[in-house]
Amino acid sequence: MKLVGGKVVTPGGVLDDGWVRVEGGLITEVGAGSANGQGATEEVVDVSGRWVVPGFVDIHCHGGGGESFSNPDQQRVLKAATAHRRHGTTTLLASLVSGPIPDMSRQIAALAELTQDGLLAGVHLEGPFLSAARCGAHDPAILRPPAKADVQTLLDAGRGAVRMVTLAPELDNGVDAVRQLVDQEVIAAIGHTDGTEAQVRPAVDAGATVATHLFNGMRPLHHREPGPIGALLDDERVTVELICDLVHLHPTTIRLAARHAGLGRTVLITDAIAAAGVGDGVYDVGGLEVTVTDGVPTLAGGGSLAGSTLTMDAAFRNLVLECGLSVTDAATACSTRPAGLLGLTKVTGSISAGLSADLVVLDAGLRPARVLHRGEWVS
């Protein structure tokens, strides 16, 4: 097929009156103006007046469509992934909340099969090696220091599917655990931490490269103690996750962080729970009761924020319309940079010849009109 007439966001800039040719699930050509011929059986899709951006890559997502990735039932995992795909997320890490090591091992093993099948890009473990003082919606009774044997048990359960692990570096063995992860080519992320700047910097020196939902679940930034926020935001080696739902972070905070970190270090995430794409109600997150009211999940009884109901298309739209960044900036933060973080730039993350045909067609209001995943329309 050939998509014609849209504003196509490419690594080289926006192509007005652009076109994208797709064949065999891959992008084969990209250009502007008159396309190079047309096959007799080629379907032409007119996307005039619309944006064409790369499929979104979400590296931090716990569920959606009423289902959680913590449930080992693969059909329910598929339902969650499909719910996000309809909103433009064509590449997804399945995130797990903290749980007992045996339970998490079983969950990881189930998700590993779906990673091998290509449904998921891998697994992200948010815990259980987190600070009880900054536990958020994680059960503090389950949290523990990252003992070497426990870390290895979880990695072994994934058989290579575990791509990222979030931990608090100030815990016993925290910095050594970072080295253990990095040695096995797993991304070490810092989050849910009450550490000081002096406790965080050695973890970055050891190889930690991601700040898990910067600002949230962390010791606050203070002018005399920058803490993890100052250390991570100001270090050129660290990519920062931002939950761009305008609930977890104020638009000005998002804009300041994104502009300071720059396009090479900014990634938008959803941190979505099962409620994403469903609506208000009562949900289970890691064994804790979560109430969603007006789209905002909190622990039952009015406690901490408990993930989000965000989808990546809304994060993209918020970054542009509410935070003042450009469409090209948003495409980088939602697609190109997270794909690079996962080592997938030769597969997806930009509109370039030879990559997977993962595309999102956005209307003038930046809402998804259609989503193409590996050359097939999913919405």
Short mmCIF file of C-alpha atoms in Angstrom, two decimals:
data_model
loop_
_atom_site.label_atom_id
_atom_site.label_comp_id
_atom_site.label_asym_id
_atom_site.label_seq_id
_atom_site.Cartn_x
_atom_site.Cartn_y
_atom_site.Cartn_z
CA MET A 1 0.00 0.00 0.00
CA LYS A 2 0.97 3.65 -0.24
CA LEU A 3 -0.06 6.39 2.20
CA VAL A 4 -0.18 9.72 0.39
CA GLY A 5 -0.75 13.41 1.09
CA GLY A 6 0.06 13.54 4.80
CA LYS A 7 2.60 15.40 6.92
CA VAL A 8 5.10 12.60 7.41
CA VAL A 9 7.46 12.89 10.39
CA THR A 10 10.83 11.42 9.42
CA PRO A 11 14.28 11.53 11.05
CA GLY A 12 15.16 14.30 8.60
CA GLY A 13 12.13 16.44 9.38
CA VAL A 14 8.48 16.78 8.33
CA LEU A 15 7.62 15.96 4.72
CA ASP A 16 4.62 18.01 3.62
CA ASP A 17 2.57 16.18 1.00
CA GLY A 18 4.57 13.15 2.04
CA TRP A 19 4.07 9.54 1.11
CA VAL A 20 5.07 6.19 2.60
CA ARG A 21 5.16 2.94 0.64
CA VAL A 22 4.62 -0.30 2.56
CA GLU A 23 5.23 -3.82 1.33
CA GLY A 24 5.55 -7.11 3.17
CA GLY A 25 5.15 -5.46 6.56
CA LEU A 26 8.06 -3.07 5.95
CA ILE A 27 8.45 0.54 4.92
CA THR A 28 10.07 0.37 1.49
CA GLU A 29 10.13 4.04 0.42
CA VAL A 30 9.46 7.46 1.92
CA GLY A 31 9.22 10.72 0.01
CA ALA A 32 7.34 13.92 -0.77
CA GLY A 33 5.42 15.08 -3.83
CA SER A 34 5.00 12.60 -6.64
CA ALA A 35 5.69 9.01 -5.70
CA ASN A 36 7.91 6.82 -7.85
CA GLY A 37 5.30 4.97 -9.85
CA GLN A 38 2.49 2.79 -8.58
CA GLY A 39 2.00 -0.92 -8.72
CA ALA A 40 -1.14 -2.21 -10.44
CA THR A 41 -2.42 -3.76 -7.22
CA GLU A 42 -1.10 -1.14 -4.81
CA GLU A 43 -3.70 0.24 -2.41
CA VAL A 44 -3.55 4.03 -2.12
CA VAL A 45 -4.57 5.47 1.25
CA ASP A 46 -5.23 9.21 1.28
CA VAL A 47 -4.08 10.77 4.56
CA SER A 48 -4.26 14.39 3.42
CA GLY A 49 -4.41 16.92 6.25
CA ARG A 50 -3.17 14.35 8.75
CA TRP A 51 0.10 13.61 10.49
CA VAL A 52 1.90 10.31 9.97
CA VAL A 53 4.21 9.47 12.88
CA PRO A 54 6.13 6.35 13.92
CA GLY A 55 4.30 3.77 16.01
CA PHE A 56 4.68 4.49 19.71
CA VAL A 57 7.10 2.55 21.92
CA ASP A 58 6.01 2.27 25.57
CA ILE A 59 8.72 0.98 27.91
CA HIS A 60 6.64 1.20 31.10
CA CYS A 61 3.09 -0.18 31.04
CA HIS A 62 1.32 -2.48 33.53
CA GLY A 63 -1.85 -3.23 31.59
CA GLY A 64 -4.94 -1.92 29.86
CA GLY A 65 -8.28 -2.93 28.44
CA GLY A 66 -9.30 -4.23 31.87
CA GLU A 67 -6.36 -6.62 32.11
CA SER A 68 -2.99 -6.59 33.89
CA PHE A 69 0.31 -7.95 32.67
CA SER A 70 0.73 -9.49 36.12
CA ASN A 71 -1.90 -12.08 35.16
CA PRO A 72 -0.10 -15.07 33.60
CA ASP A 73 -3.10 -15.91 31.37
CA GLN A 74 -1.75 -15.18 27.91
CA GLN A 75 -5.12 -14.33 26.38
CA ARG A 76 -5.61 -11.65 29.00
CA VAL A 77 -2.12 -10.30 28.31
CA LEU A 78 -3.00 -10.20 24.62
CA LYS A 79 -6.15 -8.23 25.42
CA ALA A 80 -4.12 -5.63 27.35
CA ALA A 81 -1.54 -5.27 24.59
CA THR A 82 -4.25 -5.01 21.94
CA ALA A 83 -5.99 -2.24 23.86
CA HIS A 84 -2.84 -0.13 23.75
CA ARG A 85 -2.12 -1.00 20.13
CA ARG A 86 -5.41 0.61 19.12
CA HIS A 87 -4.02 3.81 20.65
CA GLY A 88 -0.85 3.62 18.57
CA THR A 89 1.51 1.62 20.81
CA THR A 90 3.05 -0.82 18.36
CA THR A 91 6.00 -1.83 20.61
CA LEU A 92 5.52 -2.55 24.30
CA LEU A 93 7.41 -3.64 27.39
CA ALA A 94 5.14 -5.40 29.88
CA SER A 95 5.80 -4.02 33.34
CA LEU A 96 5.28 -6.03 36.53
CA VAL A 97 4.68 -4.56 39.98
CA SER A 98 6.40 -5.89 43.08
CA GLY A 99 5.45 -9.33 44.31
CA PRO A 100 6.98 -12.35 46.04
CA ILE A 101 9.89 -13.76 44.04
CA PRO A 102 8.11 -17.06 43.18
CA ASP A 103 5.00 -15.21 41.96
CA MET A 104 7.02 -12.80 39.84
CA SER A 105 9.03 -15.67 38.39
CA ARG A 106 5.83 -17.34 37.17
CA GLN A 107 4.57 -14.07 35.71
CA ILE A 108 7.89 -13.46 33.94
CA ALA A 109 7.93 -16.96 32.47
CA ALA A 110 4.47 -16.47 30.95
CA LEU A 111 5.43 -13.09 29.49
CA ALA A 112 8.68 -14.55 28.15
CA GLU A 113 6.70 -16.82 25.83
CA LEU A 114 4.81 -13.84 24.43
CA THR A 115 8.10 -12.01 24.00
CA GLN A 116 9.44 -14.91 21.96
CA ASP A 117 6.23 -14.84 19.89
CA GLY A 118 6.78 -11.15 19.16
CA LEU A 119 3.71 -9.79 20.92
CA LEU A 120 5.88 -8.02 23.51
CA ALA A 121 9.30 -6.41 23.24
CA GLY A 122 10.19 -7.75 26.66
CA VAL A 123 9.52 -7.42 30.36
CA HIS A 124 10.18 -4.58 32.79
CA LEU A 125 10.37 -5.35 36.51
CA GLU A 126 9.31 -2.43 38.69
CA GLY A 127 10.36 -3.99 41.95
CA PRO A 128 10.49 -5.71 44.32
CA PHE A 129 13.82 -3.99 45.02
CA LEU A 130 12.31 -0.62 45.96
CA SER A 131 12.37 1.75 48.92
CA ALA A 132 9.52 1.28 51.39
CA ALA A 133 9.72 5.02 52.06
CA ARG A 134 8.83 5.71 48.39
CA CYS A 135 6.77 2.61 47.69
CA GLY A 136 3.83 4.37 46.02
CA ALA A 137 1.36 1.66 45.01
CA HIS A 138 3.74 -1.22 45.79
CA ASP A 139 3.03 -3.31 48.87
CA PRO A 140 5.79 -2.30 51.35
CA ALA A 141 5.62 -5.71 53.01
CA ILE A 142 6.91 -7.31 49.80
CA LEU A 143 9.80 -4.93 49.13
CA ARG A 144 13.35 -6.15 49.76
CA PRO A 145 16.99 -5.34 49.01
CA PRO A 146 18.27 -6.75 45.70
CA ALA A 147 20.12 -9.84 46.90
CA LYS A 148 22.20 -11.29 44.10
CA ALA A 149 20.39 -14.64 44.14
CA ASP A 150 16.94 -13.02 43.96
CA VAL A 151 17.96 -10.81 41.05
CA GLN A 152 19.34 -13.81 39.19
CA THR A 153 16.23 -15.91 39.85
CA LEU A 154 14.05 -13.29 38.18
CA LEU A 155 16.40 -12.85 35.21
CA ASP A 156 16.63 -16.61 34.71
CA ALA A 157 12.82 -16.90 34.69
CA GLY A 158 12.73 -14.60 31.67
CA ARG A 159 15.31 -16.48 29.58
CA GLY A 160 16.43 -13.18 28.10
CA ALA A 161 13.00 -11.50 28.09
CA VAL A 162 13.68 -9.21 31.06
CA ARG A 163 14.89 -6.00 29.43
CA MET A 164 14.76 -3.52 32.33
CA VAL A 165 14.69 -3.62 36.13
CA THR A 166 13.85 -0.66 38.37
CA LEU A 167 15.51 -0.55 41.79
CA ALA A 168 16.42 1.81 44.63
CA PRO A 169 20.22 2.07 44.66
CA GLU A 170 20.51 3.01 48.36
CA LEU A 171 19.32 -0.45 49.42
CA ASP A 172 21.86 -3.05 50.51
CA ASN A 173 23.63 -4.45 47.43
CA GLY A 174 21.92 -1.80 45.27
CA VAL A 175 24.96 -0.68 43.31
CA ASP A 176 26.22 -4.25 42.93
CA ALA A 177 22.78 -5.21 41.57
CA VAL A 178 23.14 -2.49 38.94
CA ARG A 179 26.42 -4.06 37.85
CA GLN A 180 24.80 -7.51 37.84
CA LEU A 181 22.05 -6.27 35.52
CA VAL A 182 24.36 -4.39 33.20
CA ASP A 183 26.70 -7.39 32.93
CA GLN A 184 23.73 -9.37 31.56
CA GLU A 185 22.68 -6.60 29.15
CA VAL A 186 19.62 -5.63 31.17
CA ILE A 187 18.78 -1.94 31.53
CA ALA A 188 19.20 -0.81 35.12
CA ALA A 189 16.67 1.89 36.05
CA ILE A 190 16.53 3.97 39.22
CA GLY A 191 13.15 4.58 40.80
CA HIS A 192 11.03 4.44 43.94
CA THR A 193 14.10 5.67 45.76
CA ASP A 194 14.67 7.75 48.87
CA GLY A 195 18.35 7.99 48.07
CA THR A 196 20.43 11.12 48.27
CA GLU A 197 22.41 12.43 45.32
CA ALA A 198 25.51 10.85 46.86
CA GLN A 199 23.76 7.46 46.91
CA VAL A 200 22.40 7.72 43.38
CA ARG A 201 25.53 8.80 41.53
CA PRO A 202 27.49 5.56 42.19
CA ALA A 203 24.63 3.60 40.60
CA VAL A 204 24.87 5.71 37.46
CA ASP A 205 28.63 5.24 37.45
CA ALA A 206 27.95 1.49 37.69
CA GLY A 207 25.78 1.62 34.57
CA ALA A 208 22.22 2.66 35.48
CA THR A 209 20.83 4.54 32.47
CA VAL A 210 17.12 5.19 33.11
CA ALA A 211 15.18 7.29 35.63
CA THR A 212 11.88 5.53 36.26
CA HIS A 213 9.03 8.09 36.04
CA LEU A 214 11.23 11.00 37.09
CA PHE A 215 9.84 13.04 40.02
CA ASN A 216 7.29 10.35 40.97
CA GLY A 217 8.21 7.86 43.69
CA MET A 218 11.39 9.77 44.57
CA ARG A 219 12.84 11.97 47.28
CA PRO A 220 11.88 15.50 46.15
CA LEU A 221 14.29 17.95 44.57
CA HIS A 222 15.64 20.38 47.16
CA HIS A 223 18.00 23.28 46.57
CA ARG A 224 20.46 22.00 49.18
CA GLU A 225 19.96 18.27 48.47
CA PRO A 226 19.25 17.60 44.79
CA GLY A 227 18.48 13.96 45.55
CA PRO A 228 17.74 11.48 42.75
CA ILE A 229 15.85 14.01 40.64
CA GLY A 230 18.77 16.41 40.41
CA ALA A 231 21.32 13.64 39.95
CA LEU A 232 19.40 11.81 37.23
CA LEU A 233 18.07 14.80 35.31
CA ASP A 234 21.47 16.47 35.16
CA ASP A 235 23.47 13.39 34.10
CA GLU A 236 23.96 13.05 30.35
CA ARG A 237 24.15 9.26 30.70
CA VAL A 238 20.57 8.93 31.96
CA THR A 239 17.33 8.77 29.98
CA VAL A 240 14.36 10.13 31.92
CA GLU A 241 10.85 8.70 31.83
CA LEU A 242 8.00 11.20 32.13
CA ILE A 243 4.33 10.33 32.75
CA CYS A 244 2.66 12.93 30.55
CA ASP A 245 -0.90 12.58 31.83
CA LEU A 246 -0.88 16.06 33.43
CA VAL A 247 -1.80 14.41 36.75
CA HIS A 248 1.54 13.00 37.83
CA LEU A 249 3.38 16.06 36.54
CA HIS A 250 2.43 19.68 35.87
CA PRO A 251 2.95 20.77 32.23
CA THR A 252 5.65 23.22 33.30
CA THR A 253 7.51 20.43 35.10
CA ILE A 254 7.32 18.25 32.00
CA ARG A 255 8.52 21.07 29.77
CA LEU A 256 11.43 21.95 32.08
CA ALA A 257 12.56 18.34 32.35
CA ALA A 258 12.22 17.59 28.64
CA ARG A 259 14.05 20.73 27.61
CA HIS A 260 16.87 20.16 30.08
CA ALA A 261 17.30 16.48 29.22
CA GLY A 262 16.85 17.09 25.50
CA LEU A 263 15.46 14.81 22.83
CA GLY A 264 18.25 12.30 23.27
CA ARG A 265 17.28 11.62 26.89
CA THR A 266 13.51 12.09 27.14
CA VAL A 267 11.00 9.22 26.95
CA LEU A 268 7.27 9.43 27.51
CA ILE A 269 5.63 6.45 29.22
CA THR A 270 2.11 5.55 30.30
CA ASP A 271 2.67 3.60 33.56
CA ALA A 272 -0.84 2.44 32.68
CA ILE A 273 -2.80 -0.05 34.77
CA ALA A 274 -5.69 -2.30 33.70
CA ALA A 275 -8.10 0.65 33.81
CA ALA A 276 -6.52 2.27 30.73
CA GLY A 277 -9.10 2.28 27.96
CA VAL A 278 -11.83 1.05 30.32
CA GLY A 279 -12.85 3.71 32.82
CA ASP A 280 -13.51 4.36 36.46
CA GLY A 281 -13.93 1.55 38.96
CA VAL A 282 -12.05 -0.61 41.44
CA TYR A 283 -8.98 -2.54 40.28
CA ASP A 284 -6.29 -4.76 41.73
CA VAL A 285 -2.68 -3.60 41.37
CA GLY A 286 -0.12 -5.95 42.89
CA GLY A 287 -2.64 -7.18 45.45
CA LEU A 288 -3.61 -3.65 46.52
CA GLU A 289 -7.06 -2.17 45.91
CA VAL A 290 -6.99 0.82 43.58
CA THR A 291 -9.90 3.14 42.92
CA VAL A 292 -10.10 5.03 39.63
CA THR A 293 -12.12 8.26 39.82
CA ASP A 294 -12.35 10.65 36.87
CA GLY A 295 -9.55 8.68 35.23
CA VAL A 296 -7.13 9.03 38.17
CA PRO A 297 -6.09 5.82 40.00
CA THR A 298 -5.28 6.03 43.70
CA LEU A 299 -4.87 3.49 46.44
CA ALA A 300 -8.21 2.81 48.11
CA GLY A 301 -8.90 5.32 50.85
CA GLY A 302 -7.41 8.29 49.01
CA GLY A 303 -3.77 7.24 49.11
CA SER A 304 -0.93 7.43 46.63
CA LEU A 305 -1.33 7.65 42.88
CA ALA A 306 -1.32 4.09 41.55
CA GLY A 307 -0.15 4.19 37.97
CA SER A 308 -2.28 5.90 35.34
CA THR A 309 -5.04 5.38 32.79
CA LEU A 310 -2.89 7.05 30.14
CA THR A 311 -2.41 5.83 26.58
CA MET A 312 0.53 6.87 24.43
CA ASP A 313 -1.55 8.87 21.97
CA ALA A 314 -2.80 11.02 24.85
CA ALA A 315 0.76 11.44 26.15
CA PHE A 316 1.86 12.56 22.67
CA ARG A 317 -1.05 14.99 22.41
CA ASN A 318 -0.46 16.41 25.91
CA LEU A 319 3.21 17.03 25.21
CA VAL A 320 2.35 19.12 22.16
CA LEU A 321 -0.90 20.84 23.08
CA GLU A 322 -0.40 21.36 26.82
CA CYS A 323 3.38 21.40 27.30
CA GLY A 324 4.34 23.34 24.19
CA LEU A 325 6.74 20.94 22.49
CA SER A 326 6.62 20.22 18.76
CA VAL A 327 5.14 17.23 16.95
CA THR A 328 8.63 16.15 15.94
CA ASP A 329 9.76 16.40 19.59
CA ALA A 330 6.81 14.24 20.61
CA ALA A 331 7.58 11.65 17.92
CA THR A 332 11.13 11.40 19.24
CA ALA A 333 10.01 11.05 22.87
CA CYS A 334 7.23 8.56 22.11
CA SER A 335 8.93 6.47 19.43
CA THR A 336 12.51 7.09 18.37
CA ARG A 337 14.23 7.47 21.73
CA PRO A 338 12.51 4.56 23.49
CA ALA A 339 13.24 2.35 20.48
CA GLY A 340 16.87 3.36 20.75
CA LEU A 341 16.92 2.58 24.44
CA LEU A 342 15.76 -0.96 23.65
CA GLY A 343 18.26 -1.34 20.81
CA LEU A 344 15.48 -1.47 18.20
CA THR A 345 16.42 1.42 15.89
CA LYS A 346 17.02 -1.00 13.01
CA VAL A 347 13.52 -2.43 13.54
CA THR A 348 11.16 0.38 14.52
CA GLY A 349 10.91 3.87 16.02
CA SER A 350 11.10 6.02 12.91
CA ILE A 351 9.61 6.30 9.44
CA SER A 352 12.55 5.04 7.42
CA ALA A 353 12.94 2.58 4.56
CA GLY A 354 13.69 -0.92 5.77
CA LEU A 355 12.00 -0.60 9.15
CA SER A 356 8.78 -2.24 10.30
CA ALA A 357 5.65 -0.55 8.98
CA ASP A 358 4.55 0.71 12.41
CA LEU A 359 2.70 3.97 11.79
CA VAL A 360 0.10 6.15 13.48
CA VAL A 361 -2.09 8.47 11.42
CA LEU A 362 -3.15 11.44 13.57
CA ASP A 363 -5.91 13.90 12.73
CA ALA A 364 -5.54 17.67 13.06
CA GLY A 365 -6.26 17.37 16.80
CA LEU A 366 -3.51 14.74 17.14
CA ARG A 367 -5.96 11.93 17.80
CA PRO A 368 -5.37 8.55 16.15
CA ALA A 369 -7.33 8.09 12.94
CA ARG A 370 -5.66 4.80 12.01
CA VAL A 371 -2.87 2.58 13.32
CA LEU A 372 -0.65 0.37 11.18
CA HIS A 373 1.26 -2.46 12.91
CA ARG A 374 3.78 -4.41 10.85
CA GLY A 375 1.92 -3.42 7.70
CA GLU A 376 -1.56 -4.38 8.93
CA TRP A 377 -4.28 -1.96 9.99
CA VAL A 378 -5.34 -2.53 13.60
CA SER A 379 -7.69 0.44 13.84
#
